[in-house]
Coordinates of C-alpha atoms in Angstrom, one line a residue:
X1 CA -11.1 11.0 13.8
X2 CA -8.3 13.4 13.7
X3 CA -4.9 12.6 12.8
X4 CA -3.7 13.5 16.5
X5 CA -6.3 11.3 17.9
X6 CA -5.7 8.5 15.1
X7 CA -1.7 8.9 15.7
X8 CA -2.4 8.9 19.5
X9 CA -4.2 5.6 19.5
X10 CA -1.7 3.6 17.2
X11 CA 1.3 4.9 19.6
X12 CA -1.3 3.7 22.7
X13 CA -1.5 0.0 20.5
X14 CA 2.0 -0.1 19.4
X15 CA 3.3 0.7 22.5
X16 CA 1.4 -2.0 24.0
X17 CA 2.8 -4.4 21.3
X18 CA 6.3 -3.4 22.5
X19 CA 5.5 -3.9 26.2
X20 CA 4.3 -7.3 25.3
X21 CA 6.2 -8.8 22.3
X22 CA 8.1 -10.8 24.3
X23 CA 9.6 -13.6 23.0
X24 CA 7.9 -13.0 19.6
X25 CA 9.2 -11.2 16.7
X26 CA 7.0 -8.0 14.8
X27 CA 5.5 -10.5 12.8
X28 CA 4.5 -13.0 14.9
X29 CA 3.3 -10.2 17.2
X30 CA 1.6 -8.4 14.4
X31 CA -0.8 -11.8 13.7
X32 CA -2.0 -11.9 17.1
X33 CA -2.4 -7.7 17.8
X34 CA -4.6 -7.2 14.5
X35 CA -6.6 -10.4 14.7
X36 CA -7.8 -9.1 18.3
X37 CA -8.6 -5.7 17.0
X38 CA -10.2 -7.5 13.8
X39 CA -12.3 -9.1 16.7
X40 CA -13.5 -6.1 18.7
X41 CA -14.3 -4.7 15.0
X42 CA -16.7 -7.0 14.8
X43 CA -17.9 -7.2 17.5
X44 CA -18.4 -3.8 18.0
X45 CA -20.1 -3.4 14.7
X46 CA -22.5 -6.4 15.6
X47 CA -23.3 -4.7 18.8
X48 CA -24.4 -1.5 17.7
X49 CA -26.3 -3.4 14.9
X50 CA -28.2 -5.1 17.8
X51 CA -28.8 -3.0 19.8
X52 CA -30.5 -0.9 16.9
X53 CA -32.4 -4.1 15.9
X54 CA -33.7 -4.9 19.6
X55 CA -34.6 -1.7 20.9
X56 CA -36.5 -1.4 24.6
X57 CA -35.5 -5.0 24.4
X58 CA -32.1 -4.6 24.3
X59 CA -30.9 -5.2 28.2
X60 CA -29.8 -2.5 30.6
X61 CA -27.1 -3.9 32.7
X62 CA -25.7 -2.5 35.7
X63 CA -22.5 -0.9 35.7
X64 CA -20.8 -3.5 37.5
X65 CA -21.9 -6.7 35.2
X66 CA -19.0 -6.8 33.0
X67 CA -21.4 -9.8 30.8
X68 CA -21.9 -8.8 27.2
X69 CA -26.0 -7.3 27.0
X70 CA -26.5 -9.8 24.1
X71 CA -25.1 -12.8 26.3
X72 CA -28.0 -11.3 28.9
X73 CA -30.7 -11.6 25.5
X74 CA -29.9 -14.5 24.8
X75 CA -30.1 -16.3 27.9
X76 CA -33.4 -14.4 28.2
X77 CA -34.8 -15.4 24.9
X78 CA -33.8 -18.9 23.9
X79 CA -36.4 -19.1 21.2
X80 CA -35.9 -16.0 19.5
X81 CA -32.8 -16.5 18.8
X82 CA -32.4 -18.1 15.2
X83 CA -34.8 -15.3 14.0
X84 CA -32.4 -12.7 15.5
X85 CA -29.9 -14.2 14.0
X86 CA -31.5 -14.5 10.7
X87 CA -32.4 -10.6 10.6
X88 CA -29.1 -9.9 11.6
X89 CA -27.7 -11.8 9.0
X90 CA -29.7 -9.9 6.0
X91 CA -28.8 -6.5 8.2
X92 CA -24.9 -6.5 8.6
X93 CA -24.1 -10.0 6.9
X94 CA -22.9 -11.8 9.6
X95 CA -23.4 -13.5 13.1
X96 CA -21.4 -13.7 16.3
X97 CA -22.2 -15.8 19.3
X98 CA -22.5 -13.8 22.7
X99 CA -19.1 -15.6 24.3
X100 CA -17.2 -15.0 21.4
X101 CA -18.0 -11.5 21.2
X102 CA -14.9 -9.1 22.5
X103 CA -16.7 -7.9 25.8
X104 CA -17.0 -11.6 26.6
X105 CA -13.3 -12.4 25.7
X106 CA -12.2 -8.8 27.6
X107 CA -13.8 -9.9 30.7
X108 CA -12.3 -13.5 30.6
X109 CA -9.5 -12.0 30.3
X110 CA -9.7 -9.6 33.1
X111 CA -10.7 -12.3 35.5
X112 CA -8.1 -14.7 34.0
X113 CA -10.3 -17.0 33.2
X114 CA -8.8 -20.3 32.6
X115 CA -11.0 -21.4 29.4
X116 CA -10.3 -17.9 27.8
X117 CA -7.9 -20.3 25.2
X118 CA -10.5 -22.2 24.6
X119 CA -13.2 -19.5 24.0
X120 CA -10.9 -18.1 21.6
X121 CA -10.5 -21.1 19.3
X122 CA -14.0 -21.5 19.4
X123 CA -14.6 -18.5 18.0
X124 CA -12.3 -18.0 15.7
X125 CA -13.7 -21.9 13.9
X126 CA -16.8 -20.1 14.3
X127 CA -16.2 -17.0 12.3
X128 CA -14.5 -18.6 10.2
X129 CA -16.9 -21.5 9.3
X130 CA -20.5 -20.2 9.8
X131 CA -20.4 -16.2 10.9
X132 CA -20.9 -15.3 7.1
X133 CA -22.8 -16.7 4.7
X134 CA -19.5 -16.6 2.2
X135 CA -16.8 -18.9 4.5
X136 CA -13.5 -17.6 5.4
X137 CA -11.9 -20.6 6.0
X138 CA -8.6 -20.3 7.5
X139 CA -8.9 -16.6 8.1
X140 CA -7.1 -17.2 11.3
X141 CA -4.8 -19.8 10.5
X142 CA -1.6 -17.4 11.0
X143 CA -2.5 -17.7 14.6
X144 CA -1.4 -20.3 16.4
X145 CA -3.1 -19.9 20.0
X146 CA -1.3 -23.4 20.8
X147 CA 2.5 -22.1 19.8
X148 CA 5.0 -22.4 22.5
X149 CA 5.9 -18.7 21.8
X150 CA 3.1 -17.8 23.9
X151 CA 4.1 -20.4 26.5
X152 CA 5.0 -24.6 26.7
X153 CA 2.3 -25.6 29.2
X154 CA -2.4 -24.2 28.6
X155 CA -1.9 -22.4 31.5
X156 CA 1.3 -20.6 30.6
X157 CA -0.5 -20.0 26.8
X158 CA -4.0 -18.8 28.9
X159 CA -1.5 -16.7 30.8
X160 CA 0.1 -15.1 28.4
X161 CA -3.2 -14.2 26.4
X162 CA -5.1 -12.9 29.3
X163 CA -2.8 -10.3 29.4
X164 CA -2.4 -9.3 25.8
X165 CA -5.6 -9.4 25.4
X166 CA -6.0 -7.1 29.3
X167 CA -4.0 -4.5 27.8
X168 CA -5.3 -4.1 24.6
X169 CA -9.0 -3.7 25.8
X170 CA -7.6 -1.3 28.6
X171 CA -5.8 0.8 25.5
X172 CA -8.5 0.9 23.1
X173 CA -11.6 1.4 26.1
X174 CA -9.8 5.4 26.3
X175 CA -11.0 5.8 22.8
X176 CA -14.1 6.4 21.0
X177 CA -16.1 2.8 20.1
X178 CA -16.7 4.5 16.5
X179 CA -16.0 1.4 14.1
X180 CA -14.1 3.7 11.4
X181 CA -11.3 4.3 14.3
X182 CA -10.8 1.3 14.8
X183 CA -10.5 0.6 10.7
X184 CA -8.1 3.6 10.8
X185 CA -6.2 2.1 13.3
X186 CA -5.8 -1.2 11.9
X187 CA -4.4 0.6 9.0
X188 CA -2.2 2.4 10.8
X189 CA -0.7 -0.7 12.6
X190 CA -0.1 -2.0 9.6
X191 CA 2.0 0.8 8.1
X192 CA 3.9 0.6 12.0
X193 CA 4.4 -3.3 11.7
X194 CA 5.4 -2.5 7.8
X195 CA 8.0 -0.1 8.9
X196 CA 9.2 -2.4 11.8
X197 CA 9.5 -5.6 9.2
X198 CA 12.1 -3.8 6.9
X199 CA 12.6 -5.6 3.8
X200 CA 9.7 -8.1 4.5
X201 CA 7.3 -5.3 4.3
X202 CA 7.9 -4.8 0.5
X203 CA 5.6 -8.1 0.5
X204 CA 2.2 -6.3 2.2
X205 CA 2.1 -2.7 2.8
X206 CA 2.0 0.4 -0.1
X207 CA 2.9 3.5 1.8
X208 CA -0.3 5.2 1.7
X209 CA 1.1 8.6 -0.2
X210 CA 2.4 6.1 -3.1
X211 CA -1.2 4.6 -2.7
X212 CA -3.0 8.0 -2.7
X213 CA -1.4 8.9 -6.3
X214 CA -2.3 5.7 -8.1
X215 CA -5.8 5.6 -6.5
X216 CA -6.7 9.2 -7.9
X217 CA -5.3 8.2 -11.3
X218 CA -7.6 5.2 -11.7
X219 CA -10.9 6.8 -10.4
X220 CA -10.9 9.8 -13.2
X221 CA -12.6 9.1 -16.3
X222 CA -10.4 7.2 -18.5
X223 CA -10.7 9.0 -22.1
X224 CA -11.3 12.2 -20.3
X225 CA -9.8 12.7 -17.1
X226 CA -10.1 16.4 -17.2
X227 CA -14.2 16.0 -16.7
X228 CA -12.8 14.3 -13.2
X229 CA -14.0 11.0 -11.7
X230 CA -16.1 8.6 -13.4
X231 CA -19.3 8.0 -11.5
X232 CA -18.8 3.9 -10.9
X233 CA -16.6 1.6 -11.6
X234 CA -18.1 -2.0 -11.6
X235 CA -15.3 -3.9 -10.8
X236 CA -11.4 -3.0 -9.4
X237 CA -8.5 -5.4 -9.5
X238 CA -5.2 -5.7 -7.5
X239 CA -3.7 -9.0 -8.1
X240 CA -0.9 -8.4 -6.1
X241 CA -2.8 -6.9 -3.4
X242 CA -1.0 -7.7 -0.2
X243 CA -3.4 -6.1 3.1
X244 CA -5.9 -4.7 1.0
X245 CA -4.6 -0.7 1.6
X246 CA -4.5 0.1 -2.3
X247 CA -7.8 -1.1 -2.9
X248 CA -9.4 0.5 0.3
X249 CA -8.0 3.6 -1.2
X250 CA -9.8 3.3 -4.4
X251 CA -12.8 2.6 -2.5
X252 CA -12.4 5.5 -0.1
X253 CA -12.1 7.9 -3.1
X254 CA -15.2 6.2 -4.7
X255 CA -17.2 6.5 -1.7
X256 CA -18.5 3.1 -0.4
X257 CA -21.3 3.0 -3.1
X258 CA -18.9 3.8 -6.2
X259 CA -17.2 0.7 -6.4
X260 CA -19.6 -2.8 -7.4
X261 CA -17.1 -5.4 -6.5
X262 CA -13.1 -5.6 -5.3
X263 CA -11.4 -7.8 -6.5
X264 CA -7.8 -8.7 -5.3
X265 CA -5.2 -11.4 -5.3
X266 CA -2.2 -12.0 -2.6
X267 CA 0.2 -15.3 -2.9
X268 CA 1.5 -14.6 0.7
X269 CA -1.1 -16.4 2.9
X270 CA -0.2 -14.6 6.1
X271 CA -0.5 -11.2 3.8
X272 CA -3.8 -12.7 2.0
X273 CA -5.4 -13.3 5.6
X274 CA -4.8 -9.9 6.5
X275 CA -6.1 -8.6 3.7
X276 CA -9.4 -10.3 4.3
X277 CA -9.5 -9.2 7.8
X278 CA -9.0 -5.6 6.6
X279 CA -11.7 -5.6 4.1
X280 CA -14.2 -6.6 6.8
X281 CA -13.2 -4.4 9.0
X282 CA -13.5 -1.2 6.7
X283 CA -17.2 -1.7 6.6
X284 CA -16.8 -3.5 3.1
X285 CA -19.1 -6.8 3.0
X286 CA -18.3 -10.4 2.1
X287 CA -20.4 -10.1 -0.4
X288 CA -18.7 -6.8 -1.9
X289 CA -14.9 -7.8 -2.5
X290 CA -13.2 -11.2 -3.7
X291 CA -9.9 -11.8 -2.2
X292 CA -8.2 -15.1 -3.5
X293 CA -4.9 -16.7 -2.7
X294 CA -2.9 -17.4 -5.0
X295 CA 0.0 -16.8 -7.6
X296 CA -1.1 -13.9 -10.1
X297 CA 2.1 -15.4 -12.4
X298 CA 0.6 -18.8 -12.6
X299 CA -3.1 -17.3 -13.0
X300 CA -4.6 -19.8 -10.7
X301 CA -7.7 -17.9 -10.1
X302 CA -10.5 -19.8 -12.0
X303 CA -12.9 -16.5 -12.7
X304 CA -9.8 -15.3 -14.8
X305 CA -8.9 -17.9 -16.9
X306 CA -11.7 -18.0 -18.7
X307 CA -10.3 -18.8 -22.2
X308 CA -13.5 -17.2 -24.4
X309 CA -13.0 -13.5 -24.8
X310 CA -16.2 -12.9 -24.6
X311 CA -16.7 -14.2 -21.0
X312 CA -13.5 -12.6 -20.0
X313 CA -13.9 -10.9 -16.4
X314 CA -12.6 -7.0 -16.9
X315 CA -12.2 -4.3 -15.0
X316 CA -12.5 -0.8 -15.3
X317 CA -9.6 -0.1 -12.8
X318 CA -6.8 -2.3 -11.9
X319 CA -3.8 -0.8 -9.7
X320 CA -0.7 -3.1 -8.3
X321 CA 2.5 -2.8 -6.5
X322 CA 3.8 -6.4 -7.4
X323 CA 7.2 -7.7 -6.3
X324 CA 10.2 -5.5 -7.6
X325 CA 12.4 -7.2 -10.4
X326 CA 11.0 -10.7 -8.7
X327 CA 12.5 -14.0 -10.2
X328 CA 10.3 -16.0 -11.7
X329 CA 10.5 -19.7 -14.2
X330 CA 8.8 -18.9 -17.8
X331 CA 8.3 -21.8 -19.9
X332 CA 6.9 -22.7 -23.1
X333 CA 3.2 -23.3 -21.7
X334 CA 3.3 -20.0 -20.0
X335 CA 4.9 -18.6 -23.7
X336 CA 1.3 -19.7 -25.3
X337 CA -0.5 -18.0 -21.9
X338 CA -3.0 -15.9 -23.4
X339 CA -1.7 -13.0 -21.5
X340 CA 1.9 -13.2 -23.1
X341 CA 1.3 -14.7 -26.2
X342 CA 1.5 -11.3 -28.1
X343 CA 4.4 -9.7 -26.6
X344 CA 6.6 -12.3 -25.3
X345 CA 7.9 -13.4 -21.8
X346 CA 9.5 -11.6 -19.3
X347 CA 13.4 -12.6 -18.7
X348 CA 13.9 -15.1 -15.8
X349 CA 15.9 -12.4 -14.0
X350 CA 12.6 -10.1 -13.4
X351 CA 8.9 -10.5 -13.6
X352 CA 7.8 -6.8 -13.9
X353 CA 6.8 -7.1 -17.3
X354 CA 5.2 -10.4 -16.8
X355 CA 3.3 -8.9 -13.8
X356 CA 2.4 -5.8 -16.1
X357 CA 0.9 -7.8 -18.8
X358 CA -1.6 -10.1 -16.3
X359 CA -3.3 -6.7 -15.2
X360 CA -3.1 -4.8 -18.7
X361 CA -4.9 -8.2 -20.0
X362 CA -7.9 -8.1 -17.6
X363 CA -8.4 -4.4 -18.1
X364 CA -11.5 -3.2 -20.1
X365 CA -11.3 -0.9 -22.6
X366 CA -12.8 2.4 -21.0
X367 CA -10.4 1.6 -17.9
X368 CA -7.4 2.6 -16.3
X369 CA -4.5 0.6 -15.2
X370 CA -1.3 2.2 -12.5
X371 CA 1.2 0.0 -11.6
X372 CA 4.5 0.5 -9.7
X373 CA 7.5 -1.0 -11.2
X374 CA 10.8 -0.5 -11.0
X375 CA 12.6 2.0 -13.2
X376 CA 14.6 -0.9 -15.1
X377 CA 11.6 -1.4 -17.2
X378 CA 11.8 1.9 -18.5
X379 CA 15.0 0.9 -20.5
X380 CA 16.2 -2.5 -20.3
X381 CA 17.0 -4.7 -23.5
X382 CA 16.2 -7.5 -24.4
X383 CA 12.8 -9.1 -24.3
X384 CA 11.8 -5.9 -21.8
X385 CA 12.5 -3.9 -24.7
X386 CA 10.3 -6.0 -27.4
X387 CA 7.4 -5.5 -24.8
X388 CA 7.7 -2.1 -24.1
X389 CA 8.2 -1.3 -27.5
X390 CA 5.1 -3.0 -28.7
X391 CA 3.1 -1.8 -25.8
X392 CA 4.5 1.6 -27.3
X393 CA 3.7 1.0 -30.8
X394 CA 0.0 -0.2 -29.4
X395 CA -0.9 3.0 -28.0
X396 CA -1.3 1.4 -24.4
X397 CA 1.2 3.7 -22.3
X398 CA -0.5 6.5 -21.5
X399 CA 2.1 8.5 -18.6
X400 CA 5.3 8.2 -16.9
X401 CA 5.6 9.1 -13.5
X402 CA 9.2 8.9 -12.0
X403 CA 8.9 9.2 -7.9
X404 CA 12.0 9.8 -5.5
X405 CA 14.1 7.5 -4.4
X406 CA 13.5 5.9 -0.5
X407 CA 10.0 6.1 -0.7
X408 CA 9.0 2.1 0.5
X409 CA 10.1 0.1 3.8
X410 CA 11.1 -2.5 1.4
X411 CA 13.9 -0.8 -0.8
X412 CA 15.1 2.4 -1.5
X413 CA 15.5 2.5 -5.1
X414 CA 13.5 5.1 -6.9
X415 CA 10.4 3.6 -8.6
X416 CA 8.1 4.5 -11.5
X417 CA 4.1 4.6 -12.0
X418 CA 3.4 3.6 -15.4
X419 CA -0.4 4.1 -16.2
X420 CA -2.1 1.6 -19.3
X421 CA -5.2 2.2 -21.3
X422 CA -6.5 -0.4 -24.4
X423 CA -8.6 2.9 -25.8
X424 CA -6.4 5.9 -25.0
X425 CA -7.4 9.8 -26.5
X426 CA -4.0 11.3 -26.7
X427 CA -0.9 9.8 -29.5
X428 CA 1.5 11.2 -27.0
X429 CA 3.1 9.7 -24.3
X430 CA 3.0 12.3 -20.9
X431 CA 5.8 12.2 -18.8
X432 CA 6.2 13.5 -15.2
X433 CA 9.3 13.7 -13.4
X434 CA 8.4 14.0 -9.7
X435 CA 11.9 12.8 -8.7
X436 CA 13.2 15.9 -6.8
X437 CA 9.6 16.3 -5.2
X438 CA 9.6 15.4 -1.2
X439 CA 10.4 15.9 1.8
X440 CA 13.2 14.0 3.6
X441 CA 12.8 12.1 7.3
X442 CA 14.5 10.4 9.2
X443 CA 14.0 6.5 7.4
X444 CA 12.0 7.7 4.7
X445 CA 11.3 10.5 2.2
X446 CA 7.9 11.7 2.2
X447 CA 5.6 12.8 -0.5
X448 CA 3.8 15.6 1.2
X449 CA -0.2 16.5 0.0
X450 CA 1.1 19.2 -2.5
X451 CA 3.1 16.7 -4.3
X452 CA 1.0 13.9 -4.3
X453 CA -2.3 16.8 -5.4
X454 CA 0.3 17.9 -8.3
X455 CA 1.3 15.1 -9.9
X456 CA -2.5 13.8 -10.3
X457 CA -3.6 17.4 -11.4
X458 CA -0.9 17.0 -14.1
X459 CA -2.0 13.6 -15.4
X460 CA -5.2 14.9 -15.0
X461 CA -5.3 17.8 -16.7
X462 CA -1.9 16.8 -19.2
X463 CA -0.2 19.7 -18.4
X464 CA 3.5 20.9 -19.4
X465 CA 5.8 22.2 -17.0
X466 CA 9.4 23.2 -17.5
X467 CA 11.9 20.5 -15.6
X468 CA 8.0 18.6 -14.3
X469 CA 6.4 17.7 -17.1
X470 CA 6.1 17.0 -21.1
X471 CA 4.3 15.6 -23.7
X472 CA 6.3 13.2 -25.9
X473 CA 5.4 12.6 -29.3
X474 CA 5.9 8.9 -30.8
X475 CA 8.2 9.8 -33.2
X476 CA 10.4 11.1 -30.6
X477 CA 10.1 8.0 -28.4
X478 CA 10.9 5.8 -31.7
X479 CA 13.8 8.0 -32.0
X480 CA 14.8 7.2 -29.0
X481 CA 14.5 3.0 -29.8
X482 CA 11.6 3.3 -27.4
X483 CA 13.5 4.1 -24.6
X484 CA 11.4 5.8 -21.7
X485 CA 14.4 7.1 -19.1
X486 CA 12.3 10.4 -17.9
X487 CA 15.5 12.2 -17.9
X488 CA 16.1 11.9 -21.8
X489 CA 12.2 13.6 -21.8
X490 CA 12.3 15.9 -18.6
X491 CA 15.8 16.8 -17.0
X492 CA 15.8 18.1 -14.0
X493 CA 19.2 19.7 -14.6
X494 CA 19.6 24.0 -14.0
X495 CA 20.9 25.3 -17.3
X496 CA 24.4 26.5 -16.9
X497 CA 24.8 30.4 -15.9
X498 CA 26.5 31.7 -18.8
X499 CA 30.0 33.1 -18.8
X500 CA 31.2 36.7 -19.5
X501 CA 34.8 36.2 -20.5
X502 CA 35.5 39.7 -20.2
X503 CA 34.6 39.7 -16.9
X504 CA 36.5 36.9 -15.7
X505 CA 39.5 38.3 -17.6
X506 CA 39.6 40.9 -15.7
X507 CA 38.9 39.5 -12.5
X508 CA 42.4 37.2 -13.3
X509 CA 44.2 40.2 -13.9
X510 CA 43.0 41.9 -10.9
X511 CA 44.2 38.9 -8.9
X512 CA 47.6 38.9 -10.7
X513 CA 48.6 42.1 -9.9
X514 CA 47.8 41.7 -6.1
X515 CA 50.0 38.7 -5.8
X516 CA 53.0 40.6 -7.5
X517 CA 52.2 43.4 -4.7
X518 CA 52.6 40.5 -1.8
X519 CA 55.6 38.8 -3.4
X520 CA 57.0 42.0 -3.4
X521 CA 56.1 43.1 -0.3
X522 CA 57.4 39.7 1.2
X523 CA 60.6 39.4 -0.5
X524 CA 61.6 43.0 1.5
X525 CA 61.2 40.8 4.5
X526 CA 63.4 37.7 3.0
X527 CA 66.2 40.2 1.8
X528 CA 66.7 42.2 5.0
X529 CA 66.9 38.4 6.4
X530 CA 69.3 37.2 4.0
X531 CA 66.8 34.8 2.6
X532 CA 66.2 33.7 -1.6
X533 CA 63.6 36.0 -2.5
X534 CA 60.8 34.4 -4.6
X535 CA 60.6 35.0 -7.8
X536 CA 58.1 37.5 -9.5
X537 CA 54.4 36.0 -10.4
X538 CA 54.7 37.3 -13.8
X539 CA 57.9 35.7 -14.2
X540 CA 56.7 32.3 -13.0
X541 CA 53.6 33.0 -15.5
X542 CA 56.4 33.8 -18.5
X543 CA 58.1 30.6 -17.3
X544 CA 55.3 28.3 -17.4

């Protein structure tokens, strides 16, 4: 899909949303638009996957039977039906029933059916509960098909879905049915709803140029990144993960056989849904990612508090865009977590650090950690500055990577990428100072392909470039008290022309002598009036 076409369709879907928000705000509106594209995903995919699997069996309706051709099967074939279901099962991991399918639920809603409501939560307990063999239980909860925002009485609620659900068939049927658009346009409704959300999109969405930089770091080869990208990486983490978009982007780079297993972690539950939903529909299978809700601070997952180091879960990529400067509560049981114990606790006032230690702890030692933070951490005090410092002294920060400022939807402070290793090759510390590097919009500045392709050839390649990039020794930095500020490493500043005196001498003198011709010439004037002359300029100068 082009970017036209992909840009076209996402204006078709988001204009739809604005025709039909009603009552409800973006992100009330946002649950319900990509659940029901989520659906026709699905359904599509399972479809396709049928038809394949059937063949001549496979019924030929008649243009004018709006019923789903599986609906028509199975009606047709009561008994053949669990081993269908079976096969389809082993072939794209999961089942749908014929009404629950999206032509069925289109057509209800077409002909305003009045158990369309019904249908829907159905099949939304049904998908969640028994469609794949892992359950994703509460998938849909964010969608409350009996809230009042969609209308007090059923039929006002049945209404009111009929036609959301109308239009949206009726937008996406002028498209192409292909399964990756509609994964692209998911994506791209995301970024829409992100940008519409303001501040509350700082909790699910990583602009995908920001995504795109940290995604090619983590995919080269981590002790040689110049040989280019390593050929698999078992397992990827993002424990702040939010819709999925970062890890997707791994993935994509990868190709959809590089990766073994995503991983990712989201305490937002609306967010943590969505990020579900958008794993699925990217062609990714339950049975190849991990998505757990939860607070990455707390480490509530069970697979990664495993206390023996030798069954520690680690992984050869982890990436994040956690929380900016995010309050948290340390205390003296997270003081003895085994993830802090060595450098100390983040201050109460920002969690960056605290965030930054989780994922450098579950990070193997041939991988490759990028994580967005705030510049703050570059140069704070305190108990920021015992952690950097000892992170430092460790050999564990491999590169610097200052980005403009207004980058996110969330905030418009400039940001850093800091990228970890346990085992790194170089004793120097690589900064890059991308900071003057965009291209400026109307909302947001943009990091166009050149300067996203730049910085990663750079890291990749650790190459030096005058007011770009550097290679800092470790002496310097301790010099420095282990402050990282880019600009003590890389200024961006022009030198200063320099000055010929001589030159501007004269120039003064030049301009001297033509004000004593116009005082002169001026005072003629004020004598034949009668007037004070004014007095000479070289007199004023003798004066003064």
């Amino acid at each position: 899909m082009t970017k036209e076409e992909l840009n076209q369709l996402g204006k078709t879907l988001w204009d739809i949303a604005d025709q039909l928000r009603g009552t409800m705000n973006a992100d009330d509106f946002r649950d319900y638009m990509l659940s029901f594209l989520f659906l026709r995903y699905l359904s599509d995919n399972y479809e396709a996957a049928a038809k394949k699997e059937l063949g001549r069996d496979y019924p030929k309706l008649d243009k004018n039977d709006k019923r789903a051709p599986l609906a028509v099967w199975y009606e047709q074939n009561p008994d053949d039906v669990d081993a269908f279901e079976k096969q389809m099962r082993r072939k794209v991991h999961y089942v749908i029933e014929p009404q629950h399918l999206w032509t069925s639920i289109a057509e209800q809603a077409r002909t305003h059916d009045d158990e369309l409501l019904h249908t829907l939560q159905q099949g939304f307990k049904y998908i969640e509960n028994h469609s794949f063999e892992t359950t994703f239980q509460g998938l849909f909860s964010e969608i409350n098909l009996d809230s009042e925002k969609l209308g007090k009485k059923y039929a006002d609620r049945n209404k009111k879905l009929c036609t959301i659900i109308q239009k949206i068939a009726e937008g996406i049927a002028k498209f192409s049915t292909d399964t990756d658009i509609l994964g692209d346009a998911y994506e791209y409704l995301i970024g829409q709803f992100a940008a519409g959300s303001g501040k509350k999109a700082g909790e699910f969405y990583t602009p995908q140029q920001i995504s795109s930089i940290l995604s090619g770091i983590v995919i080269l080869d981590s002790q040689e990144p110049a040989t280019g990208k390593r050929k698999k990486i078992n397992r990827v983490l993002d424990f702040a993960c939010g819709s999925g978009s970062l890890l997707l982007n791994v993935r994509k780079k990868m190709g959809p056989h590089g990766i073994g297993k995503i991983y990712g972690q989201e305490k937002n539950i609306t967010t943590y849904n969505l990020a579900r939903m958008n794993m699925l529909l990217h062609g990714v299978k339950d049975t190849e990612f991990e998505i757990h809700h939860g607070d990455s601070l707390e480490n509530d997952w069970d697979i990664l508090n495993e206390m023996n180091p030798a069954k520690k879960l680690e992984f050869e990529a982890v990436v994040a865009n956690p929380p900016f400067s995010y309050r948290w509560q340390p205390n003296e049981t997270l003081a003895e977590d085994f993830r802090f114990k060595s450098y100390g606790l983040a201050p109460k006032s920002a969690a960056d650090f605290a965030f930054l230690l989780h994922g450098f702890h579950f990070l193997a030692k041939e991988g490759t950690m990028a994580i967005i933070l705030p510049h703050g951490v570059l140069f704070r005090g305190g108990a920021e500055s015992r952690i950097r410092s000892k992170l430092l002294k460790d050999g564990n920060i491999d590169t610097v990577i200052g980005l403009p400022a207004n980058l996110f939807f969330s905030t418009g402070i400039p940001v850093c990428i800091l990228v970890l290793k346990k085992c790194k090759k170089f004793d120097d510390v690589l900064f890059i100072n991308a900071s003057e590097h965009f291209e400026k919009a109307k909302r947001q500045n943009i990091l166009l392909p050149e300067h996203i392709e730049k910085i990663i050839d750079i890291y990749q390649h650790r190459k030096e470039e005058e007011r770009y990039a550097r290679r800092v020794s470790m002496e310097e930095i301790e010099k420095n008290d282990f402050n990282l500020n880019i600009s003590r490493y890389v200024s961006t500043a022009l030198p200063e022309k320099p000055v010929d005196l001589e030159i501007v001498s004269r120039g003064l003198r030049e301009i001297s002598q033509k004000i004593d011709v116009a005082t002169s010439n001026h005072n003629r004037y004020l004598k034949e009036l009668g007037l004070t002359l004014l007095p000479s300029h070289a007199k004023k100068s003798r004066q003064g």
